[in-house]
Every structure is written in C-alpha cells, then in structure tokens.
Tab-separated table of C-alpha atoms and ligand atoms in Angstrom:
chain	number	residue	atom	x	y	z
A	8	MET	CA	215.359	160.800	-29.125
A	9	PRO	CA	217.293	159.641	-32.282
A	10	ALA	CA	217.432	156.158	-32.888
A	11	PHE	CA	221.157	155.379	-32.771
A	12	GLN	CA	220.794	157.717	-29.362
A	13	PHE	CA	217.624	155.212	-28.030
A	14	ARG	CA	219.718	151.848	-28.936
A	15	LYS	CA	222.913	152.775	-27.320
A	16	LEU	CA	220.174	153.464	-24.061
A	17	VAL	CA	218.848	150.400	-24.273
A	18	LEU	CA	222.307	148.639	-25.198
A	19	SER	CA	223.708	150.433	-22.150
A	20	ALA	CA	220.439	149.156	-19.671
A	21	ALA	CA	221.018	145.306	-20.925
A	22	VAL	CA	224.481	145.718	-20.495
A	23	MET	CA	224.089	146.961	-16.150
A	24	ALA	CA	221.574	144.751	-15.861
A	25	VAL	CA	223.611	141.284	-17.200
A	26	TRP	CA	226.591	142.449	-15.832
A	27	PRO	CA	226.383	141.546	-12.209
A	28	LEU	CA	224.953	138.374	-12.880
A	29	ALA	CA	227.855	137.672	-15.611
A	30	ALA	CA	230.526	138.382	-13.264
A	31	GLN	CA	229.138	135.705	-10.634
A	32	THR	CA	228.372	133.183	-12.810
A	33	ALA	CA	231.895	133.170	-14.984
A	34	PRO	CA	232.718	129.850	-15.929
A	35	ALA	CA	235.049	128.135	-13.508
A	36	GLN	CA	238.181	127.212	-15.517
A	37	PRO	CA	240.456	124.024	-14.960
A	38	ASN	CA	243.385	126.644	-14.121
A	39	ASP	CA	241.330	128.317	-11.176
A	40	PHE	CA	241.556	125.237	-9.388
A	41	ILE	CA	245.146	124.739	-9.746
A	42	ASP	CA	245.904	127.892	-8.625
A	43	VAL	CA	243.798	127.775	-5.188
A	44	PHE	CA	245.355	124.274	-4.735
A	45	ALA	CA	248.738	126.739	-4.241
A	46	LYS	CA	246.862	129.491	-2.429
A	47	LEU	CA	245.151	126.786	-0.425
A	48	SER	CA	248.153	124.269	0.418
A	49	GLY	CA	251.543	125.865	-1.308
A	50	GLU	CA	253.489	124.908	-4.022
A	51	HIS	CA	254.988	121.407	-4.071
A	52	LYS	CA	256.817	120.619	-7.106
A	53	GLY	CA	256.792	117.140	-8.745
A	54	LEU	CA	253.452	116.829	-7.240
A	55	ARG	CA	249.505	116.183	-7.576
A	56	LYS	CA	248.615	119.278	-7.182
A	57	ASN	CA	245.510	117.785	-5.190
A	58	HIS	CA	244.803	114.465	-3.066
A	59	SER	CA	249.129	115.160	-3.294
A	60	LYS	CA	249.602	112.991	0.018
A	61	GLY	CA	248.836	108.750	-1.768
A	62	VAL	CA	249.846	105.439	-1.476
A	63	CYS	CA	249.966	103.300	-4.159
A	64	ALA	CA	248.436	99.335	-3.990
A	65	VAL	CA	248.746	96.676	-6.757
A	66	GLY	CA	246.263	93.480	-7.473
A	67	ASP	CA	243.655	92.836	-9.323
A	68	PHE	CA	239.593	93.014	-10.352
A	69	THR	CA	237.029	90.215	-11.195
A	70	ALA	CA	233.780	90.766	-12.537
A	71	SER	CA	230.983	88.926	-10.846
A	72	LYS	CA	228.798	86.076	-13.124
A	73	ALA	CA	226.109	88.410	-12.610
A	74	ALA	CA	227.874	91.674	-14.065
A	75	THR	CA	228.913	89.614	-17.152
A	76	ALA	CA	225.411	88.462	-17.636
A	77	TYR	CA	224.060	91.430	-16.784
A	78	PHE	CA	226.212	94.081	-18.587
A	79	ASP	CA	227.724	94.248	-22.421
A	80	ALA	CA	230.937	96.499	-21.041
A	81	ASP	CA	234.461	94.728	-22.105
A	82	LEU	CA	235.744	95.559	-17.709
A	83	PHE	CA	233.080	92.658	-16.356
A	84	SER	CA	234.551	90.017	-18.817
A	85	GLY	CA	234.831	87.846	-16.001
A	86	GLU	CA	238.133	87.724	-16.297
A	87	THR	CA	240.952	88.959	-13.477
A	88	LEU	CA	242.716	91.821	-14.856
A	89	PRO	CA	245.095	93.472	-12.710
A	90	VAL	CA	244.791	97.116	-11.212
A	91	ILE	CA	247.465	99.270	-9.582
A	92	TYR	CA	245.375	101.626	-6.925
A	93	ARG	CA	245.983	104.372	-5.017
A	94	PHE	CA	244.693	105.759	-2.129
A	95	SER	CA	244.850	109.449	-0.583
A	96	LEU	CA	243.790	112.676	0.957
A	97	PRO	CA	242.373	115.475	-0.921
A	98	GLY	CA	244.127	118.448	-0.849
A	99	GLY	CA	248.201	120.043	-1.614
A	100	ASN	CA	249.427	119.681	1.124
A	101	PRO	CA	252.116	116.204	0.958
A	102	LEU	CA	252.157	115.751	4.711
A	103	ALA	CA	248.358	116.319	5.314
A	104	PRO	CA	247.572	114.965	9.088
A	105	ASP	CA	245.593	111.774	8.624
A	106	TYR	CA	243.327	112.679	11.315
A	107	ALA	CA	241.759	115.146	9.521
A	108	GLY	CA	238.174	114.876	8.804
A	109	VAL	CA	238.145	115.591	5.313
A	110	PRO	CA	237.314	112.578	2.768
A	111	ARG	CA	239.686	109.850	1.625
A	112	GLY	CA	239.999	109.123	-1.985
A	113	PHE	CA	241.020	105.829	-3.607
A	114	ALA	CA	241.782	105.605	-6.963
A	115	ALA	CA	242.029	101.933	-9.339
A	116	GLN	CA	243.491	101.917	-13.055
A	117	PHE	CA	241.991	98.413	-14.507
A	118	SER	CA	244.627	97.187	-17.474
A	119	LEU	CA	242.227	95.064	-20.035
A	120	LYS	CA	243.412	92.451	-21.818
A	121	ASN	CA	243.005	94.138	-25.166
A	122	GLY	CA	245.510	97.155	-23.641
A	123	THR	CA	242.753	99.555	-23.172
A	124	LYS	CA	242.925	101.268	-19.353
A	125	HIS	CA	239.304	102.080	-17.041
A	126	ASN	CA	240.075	104.518	-14.702
A	127	ILE	CA	238.290	105.304	-11.140
A	128	ALA	CA	238.748	108.052	-8.520
A	129	THR	CA	236.599	107.706	-5.391
A	130	LEU	CA	235.770	109.323	-1.897
A	131	ASN	CA	234.516	107.772	1.077
A	132	VAL	CA	231.523	110.618	1.061
A	133	PRO	CA	228.368	109.318	-0.930
A	134	VAL	CA	228.038	113.319	-2.190
A	135	PHE	CA	230.393	115.824	-3.471
A	136	ALA	CA	231.380	119.765	-2.229
A	137	ALA	CA	229.180	121.196	-4.612
A	138	LYS	CA	226.635	120.694	-7.523
A	139	ASP	CA	229.198	122.441	-10.263
A	140	PRO	CA	232.560	123.587	-10.696
A	141	GLU	CA	231.672	127.361	-10.036
A	142	THR	CA	230.685	126.729	-6.235
A	143	PHE	CA	232.966	124.210	-5.742
A	144	LEU	CA	235.737	127.152	-6.791
A	145	GLY	CA	233.776	129.842	-4.852
A	146	LEU	CA	233.916	127.497	-2.047
A	147	LEU	CA	237.971	126.708	-2.077
A	148	GLN	CA	238.597	130.753	-3.208
A	149	ALA	CA	236.446	131.338	-0.155
A	150	SER	CA	238.248	129.242	2.128
A	151	VAL	CA	241.715	130.827	1.476
A	152	PRO	CA	243.641	131.528	5.068
A	153	GLY	CA	244.155	135.433	4.474
A	154	ALA	CA	247.240	137.224	5.924
A	155	ASP	CA	246.564	135.876	9.937
A	156	GLY	CA	246.970	132.519	8.452
A	157	LYS	CA	242.526	132.077	8.753
A	158	PRO	CA	240.222	131.827	6.400
A	159	ASP	CA	237.575	134.937	6.883
A	160	MET	CA	234.935	132.783	8.435
A	161	ALA	CA	232.476	135.268	8.270
A	162	LYS	CA	232.921	135.087	4.407
A	163	LEU	CA	232.757	131.339	4.526
A	164	THR	CA	229.663	131.229	6.596
A	165	ALA	CA	227.645	133.446	3.564
A	166	PHE	CA	229.326	131.847	0.930
A	167	LYS	CA	227.856	128.190	1.878
A	168	ALA	CA	224.364	130.012	3.319
A	169	ALA	CA	224.488	131.436	-0.310
A	170	HIS	CA	225.087	127.824	-1.960
A	171	PRO	CA	222.910	125.053	0.285
A	172	ASP	CA	224.291	122.232	-2.160
A	173	THR	CA	228.238	122.786	-0.078
A	174	LYS	CA	225.794	121.215	3.037
A	175	PRO	CA	225.429	117.537	2.561
A	176	LEU	CA	228.563	116.838	2.283
A	177	GLU	CA	229.020	119.373	5.367
A	178	GLN	CA	226.284	117.113	7.265
A	179	TRP	CA	227.881	113.916	6.267
A	180	LEU	CA	231.555	114.495	7.603
A	181	ALA	CA	230.173	116.328	10.536
A	182	SER	CA	227.900	112.593	11.478
A	183	HIS	CA	231.104	110.547	10.557
A	184	GLN	CA	234.341	110.266	12.046
A	185	PRO	CA	237.535	109.808	9.796
A	186	PRO	CA	238.614	106.321	8.946
A	187	PHE	CA	240.399	104.043	11.350
A	188	SER	CA	242.465	102.304	8.265
A	189	TYR	CA	242.013	103.228	4.014
A	190	ALA	CA	240.182	99.155	4.488
A	191	THR	CA	238.066	100.109	6.529
A	192	ALA	CA	236.374	102.975	4.515
A	193	GLU	CA	233.907	102.875	1.640
A	194	TYR	CA	234.162	104.611	-1.057
A	195	PHE	CA	231.875	106.161	-3.967
A	196	GLY	CA	231.893	106.898	-7.071
A	197	ILE	CA	229.519	109.701	-6.825
A	198	HIS	CA	228.717	111.291	-10.010
A	199	THR	CA	225.938	109.090	-12.539
A	200	PHE	CA	227.365	107.242	-14.770
A	201	TYR	CA	226.134	105.218	-17.935
A	202	LEU	CA	226.476	101.138	-18.318
A	203	ASN	CA	225.198	99.132	-21.631
A	204	SER	CA	223.074	96.329	-20.777
A	205	LYS	CA	223.321	93.123	-22.678
A	206	GLN	CA	219.629	94.316	-23.983
A	207	GLY	CA	221.243	96.784	-26.088
A	208	GLU	CA	219.514	99.699	-23.367
A	209	LYS	CA	221.403	102.456	-21.375
A	210	THR	CA	221.754	102.125	-17.657
A	211	LYS	CA	221.695	105.203	-15.268
A	212	ILE	CA	223.785	103.897	-12.522
A	213	ARG	CA	226.194	105.078	-9.679
A	214	TRP	CA	228.691	102.914	-7.787
A	215	HIS	CA	230.251	102.613	-4.443
A	216	LEU	CA	232.792	100.081	-3.324
A	217	GLN	CA	232.448	98.017	0.030
A	218	PRO	CA	235.098	96.986	2.162
A	219	HIS	CA	235.144	93.437	2.909
A	220	ASP	CA	236.680	94.175	6.543
A	221	GLY	CA	233.909	96.731	7.436
A	222	VAL	CA	233.272	100.527	7.301
A	223	LYS	CA	235.337	101.451	11.233
A	224	GLY	CA	235.930	105.326	12.001
A	225	LEU	CA	238.229	106.689	14.552
A	226	THR	CA	237.401	107.051	17.793
A	227	GLU	CA	237.332	110.092	19.620
A	228	ALA	CA	240.737	109.371	21.916
A	229	GLU	CA	242.802	108.540	18.433
A	230	ILE	CA	241.624	111.586	16.752
A	231	ALA	CA	243.125	113.215	20.004
A	232	GLU	CA	246.155	111.508	19.471
A	233	LYS	CA	246.538	113.607	16.399
A	234	LYS	CA	249.674	111.107	15.247
A	235	PRO	CA	249.493	112.840	11.088
A	236	ASP	CA	250.863	109.504	9.716
A	237	PHE	CA	249.257	105.857	10.586
A	238	LEU	CA	246.925	104.823	7.156
A	239	HIS	CA	250.358	103.641	4.831
A	240	GLN	CA	251.094	101.926	7.404
A	241	ARG	CA	248.108	100.304	8.941
A	242	LEU	CA	247.356	99.633	5.468
A	243	ALA	CA	250.677	97.589	4.584
A	244	GLU	CA	250.581	95.759	8.066
A	245	ARG	CA	246.903	94.518	7.153
A	246	LEU	CA	248.335	93.931	3.836
A	247	GLN	CA	250.361	91.086	5.713
A	248	GLN	CA	247.779	89.190	6.627
A	249	GLY	CA	246.238	88.298	3.197
A	250	ALA	CA	243.858	90.580	0.513
A	251	VAL	CA	242.229	93.667	1.298
A	252	SER	CA	239.218	93.316	-0.200
A	253	PHE	CA	236.123	95.335	-1.967
A	254	ASP	CA	232.458	94.530	-3.758
A	255	TRP	CA	231.718	97.108	-6.577
A	256	ILE	CA	228.228	97.339	-5.959
A	257	ILE	CA	226.027	99.353	-8.778
A	258	SER	CA	222.937	100.947	-8.149
A	259	PHE	CA	220.403	101.753	-10.621
A	260	GLY	CA	219.190	104.962	-11.171
A	261	GLU	CA	215.671	105.790	-11.123
A	262	PRO	CA	214.058	108.458	-13.578
A	263	GLU	CA	213.801	110.607	-10.969
A	264	ASP	CA	217.572	110.017	-9.428
A	265	ALA	CA	219.540	113.359	-10.089
A	266	VAL	CA	221.620	112.763	-13.320
A	267	ASN	CA	223.805	115.937	-13.305
A	268	ASP	CA	224.241	116.563	-9.500
A	269	PRO	CA	227.396	115.189	-7.597
A	270	SER	CA	225.927	117.420	-4.468
A	271	VAL	CA	222.676	114.918	-4.486
A	272	GLN	CA	222.467	111.252	-2.952
A	273	TRP	CA	220.527	109.017	-5.019
A	274	PRO	CA	217.714	107.007	-2.181
A	275	ALA	CA	219.406	104.138	-0.114
A	276	GLN	CA	216.478	101.829	-1.858
A	277	ARG	CA	217.791	101.530	-5.183
A	278	LYS	CA	218.645	97.901	-7.430
A	279	THR	CA	221.767	96.827	-6.482
A	280	LEU	CA	223.968	94.489	-8.679
A	281	ASN	CA	227.596	92.655	-7.085
A	282	ALA	CA	229.666	93.243	-9.891
A	283	GLY	CA	232.913	91.861	-8.364
A	284	MET	CA	235.626	92.073	-6.676
A	285	LEU	CA	238.295	94.656	-6.477
A	286	ARG	CA	241.823	92.643	-4.347
A	287	LEU	CA	244.591	94.910	-3.315
A	288	THR	CA	247.792	92.636	-2.523
A	289	ALA	CA	250.473	94.533	-1.692
A	290	SER	CA	251.256	98.160	-0.908
A	291	GLY	CA	253.606	101.143	-0.826
A	292	ASP	CA	255.427	100.503	-4.302
A	293	ASN	CA	255.610	103.683	-7.140
A	294	SER	CA	253.638	102.314	-9.200
A	295	CYS	CA	250.878	104.695	-9.242
A	296	ASP	CA	253.293	107.813	-9.118
A	297	ASN	CA	253.006	108.314	-12.672
A	298	ILE	CA	249.162	107.479	-13.528
A	299	ASN	CA	246.608	110.368	-14.323
A	300	PHE	CA	243.231	108.744	-12.562
A	301	ASP	CA	241.468	110.414	-14.778
A	302	PRO	CA	237.245	109.279	-14.560
A	303	ASN	CA	236.725	109.948	-17.620
A	304	VAL	CA	238.881	107.333	-19.140
A	305	LEU	CA	236.443	104.346	-19.300
A	306	SER	CA	236.146	100.932	-20.756
A	307	ARG	CA	233.885	99.669	-24.354
A	308	GLY	CA	230.311	99.837	-22.413
A	309	PHE	CA	230.563	102.636	-20.222
A	310	SER	CA	229.785	106.422	-20.639
A	311	ALA	CA	229.791	108.976	-18.689
A	312	SER	CA	227.031	111.246	-17.852
A	313	ASP	CA	227.078	115.381	-18.443
A	314	ASP	CA	227.515	116.151	-14.824
A	315	PRO	CA	229.901	119.431	-14.876
A	316	VAL	CA	231.549	118.399	-11.709
A	317	LEU	CA	233.014	115.460	-13.613
A	318	ARG	CA	233.698	116.926	-16.975
A	319	MET	CA	236.119	119.562	-15.082
A	320	ARG	CA	238.180	116.948	-13.663
A	321	SER	CA	239.967	116.203	-17.001
A	322	PRO	CA	241.178	118.864	-17.888
A	323	ALA	CA	242.193	120.040	-14.672
A	324	TYR	CA	243.981	116.296	-13.743
A	325	ALA	CA	245.826	116.805	-17.111
A	326	ILE	CA	246.986	120.206	-15.607
A	327	SER	CA	247.900	118.702	-12.508
A	328	PHE	CA	249.766	115.425	-14.330
A	329	GLY	CA	251.529	117.737	-16.639
A	330	LYS	CA	253.109	120.066	-14.322
A	331	ARG	CA	253.962	116.983	-11.486
A	332	LEU	CA	255.938	115.075	-14.282
A	333	SER	CA	257.324	117.985	-15.565
A	334	GLY	CA	258.592	119.343	-12.060
A	335	GLN	CA	256.727	121.373	-11.623
B	6	HEM	C1	236.038	120.245	-10.598
B	6	HEM	C2	236.303	119.538	-9.668
B	6	HEM	C3	237.502	118.675	-8.912
B	6	HEM	C4	238.209	119.037	-9.334
B	6	HEM	C5	238.973	120.437	-10.125
B	6	HEM	C6	239.315	118.132	-9.388
B	6	HEM	C7	241.004	118.291	-9.215
B	6	HEM	C8	241.992	117.693	-9.066
B	6	HEM	C9	243.087	116.690	-9.577
B	6	HEM	C10	244.176	118.388	-10.164
B	6	HEM	C11	244.288	115.640	-8.759
B	6	HEM	C12	245.385	115.737	-9.449
B	6	HEM	C13	245.010	114.840	-10.271
B	6	HEM	C14	246.463	114.522	-11.145
B	6	HEM	O1	247.819	114.998	-10.824
B	6	HEM	O2	246.225	113.363	-10.931
B	6	HEM	C15	242.896	115.033	-8.151
B	6	HEM	C16	242.694	113.828	-7.615
B	6	HEM	C17	241.501	113.401	-7.206
B	6	HEM	N1	240.186	113.595	-7.204
B	6	HEM	FE1	239.820	115.168	-7.702
B	6	HEM	N2	239.097	117.001	-8.562
B	6	HEM	C18	237.242	117.220	-8.810
B	6	HEM	C19	236.286	116.554	-7.841
B	6	HEM	C20	236.696	114.901	-7.568
B	6	HEM	C21	236.026	113.993	-7.529
B	6	HEM	C22	233.593	114.231	-7.501
B	6	HEM	C23	235.917	112.811	-6.721
B	6	HEM	C24	235.570	111.760	-6.683
B	6	HEM	C25	233.892	111.576	-7.009
B	6	HEM	C26	237.350	113.116	-7.236
B	6	HEM	C27	238.542	112.221	-6.309
B	6	HEM	C28	239.686	112.756	-6.664
B	6	HEM	C29	241.029	111.668	-6.213
B	6	HEM	C30	240.450	110.505	-5.542
B	6	HEM	C31	242.196	112.265	-6.470
B	6	HEM	C32	243.530	110.913	-6.266
B	6	HEM	C33	243.789	110.222	-7.153
B	6	HEM	C34	244.929	109.921	-7.857
B	6	HEM	O3	245.561	109.000	-6.761
B	6	HEM	O4	246.003	110.071	-8.704
B	6	HEM	N3	237.940	114.402	-7.166
B	6	HEM	N4	241.706	116.022	-8.539
C-alpha cells in the first residue's frame, strides 16, 4: 500500500475511534447552562437565570478569636464586617414552590475594611449534583420536559445510572425534609478551598454554616399543604424576635479527602474550627439584587481549588449577571 494511503487509513481509523468519545465528553460551556435553565424554567427577563426566587437580608460577620489566631486571612481580622445576604431556591422559576424537595441557597457578600469583597454561595446539602460541569449539564439536559410537559423518565434514569456521581445528592434529598425556614437549615460550601495559616501553610478546608435556631425540616403534613410562598415571610417574622445567626464551621481536610470532586463528602470526624458568626438583622429589601455572588471572589488568605464545578461557576454567573442587569 502506498505510504499516503496507509497514512489516510490510520488517520480515519483514529478519527473513528476518538469520535464517539469526543462527542460524549465535549467540554460544557457556560452558556450551555444559561440555555438549559431557560429550557427548564422559561425566560424571565431581568432575573437570575438560576436561583431566581430569593430574598435579600443584611447583617454582619465577626470572626472568632480562634480564627484570628490560626489563619492569616483578612476576612478573619476579628473586626465586625457588614454583610449582604440572599436566600434562594434553585432553578430559573421565580415562582418555584417553597415546599419543593430541592436544595435551598444561601449567599453572602462580606465588605472588608480595606474595600475588598469576599463572597460565599452555599446550598443546604453537603454534596453537589455531579462531579463535573459536563455531568451536571447532562443531568439538566436530561431533565428538560418534552412535548407532554414531562421529562423522559427512561432517559433520565439511564443518565443517572451511567453517572453514579449523581446519586449522593439524590440520596441525601430523599432522606431529608426541606427546611421549615431559611433560618433552620445548615448550609454547606461544598467545594474545597485553601486558607493560609499563620504558620505559612496552605490549609485544605471545607466548611458549613450551623444555624443557632437548629436544623428543622417541614413535616409531611406541611409539605402536603403545598403552600407556595412562606419562606420569605417566615424569615421576616423570625427576625422580628431578634437576629438570626449561623456559626461558620471550618473542617480541616486529610490528605485522602477529595479536592476537586464536589459530589463526594468528607468524613464527619474531621478536625473543625468555629471561625465566627454570621448575623442577619433584617430581610426583604433589595440590597442583594445587583450583586453577583460569584464564589471565586475571595479575599486575601483564601484561594480556590481546581474543582471544575467551582471554576465553571464564575463564567456562568457572569453571563447571568450581565443578562439580568441589561433586562434580558
Ligand atoms: C456548574 C455548576 C453551576 C452552575 C452552572 C451554576 C449556575 C448559577 C447561575 C447562572 C446562578 C445565577 C447567578 C446570578 O445571576 O447572579 C447561580 C446562582 C446560585 N448558585 Fe449556582 N451554579 C453552579 C453550581 C453551584 C454550586 C456548587 C452551588 C453551591 C455550592 C451553587 C449555589 C448557588 C447559589 C446559592 C446561587 C444564588 C446566588 C444569589 O443569591 O445570587 N451553585 N448559579
């Protein structure tokens, strides 16, 4: 066989071998998420393309003495810092029902004395829906309703079976009730971050926010009532009795703990440090409307891991932010 024909044969064999793989693993693009949120929930101009339904709150944060002593981070200076918060439900539907068995969101933007900002955007579940953006996108796409208004359950089940990293969140949601109030949920950072210690170490951490009001879910009877809107009002009523507070609990990772996979929870026995208290004093204004709670906006001392889901969040949030600010 002439050399050029042989090369052509080898090349086509290589292309054929790689093609199905390439089609399956095409990297997810930030815009793909904006498109699929619209397919799932419709277009809602001027609103967040995900977590559309939500409520703002204001308050402050004071780091604990332990955090100030241990970490070399501006956020943990020990001064009381103003914070703008937002609680939310996931999805692009601004009328999402408050009893739904889906995660709840809690975001905060801290304003530091030196003018810098620090954001967190958490969920009341300890794991994410998928290990990477491609699986999360595939899961969302498989959930898009067909002409009959319902997702193709066979397709969705097959997708989940082929992607076991979708299971931990599904199992967690099946074994926990949705929260009674935004103030009675524990919220998790989910991703791994790094924090500088005073000893000059880059410490591998995860964290969660523990409510002073305790963790309390809706009862089966309350879920069956199907009241669509009670979370905003319940928060406002609770705040009339005084501040709502959360402790910021930092867990220290062991070498074997997952760094870049947010679908895997760390073992519960990890060493922890109470890094301080987030306090909410009022809710219901519009202070959070024009904030992009991008979780990669971190103050000095913190740094992000290479978790691909965490990395995807910045560009997706930026597109959503740009669209909603320009009335799209
Ligand atoms: C690839 C994965 C993800 C994508 C594409 C995505 C996408 C988005 C988008 C487009 C928004 C609206 C942003 C805005 O308009 O300001 C949003 C909001 C939000 N997301 Fe994500 N997200 C992802 C993963 C996560 C994870 C892992 C968490 C929790 C650890 C999370 C928690 C939140 C919260 C709490 C909000 C509401 C923030 C607010 O109140 O403004 N998201 N997400």
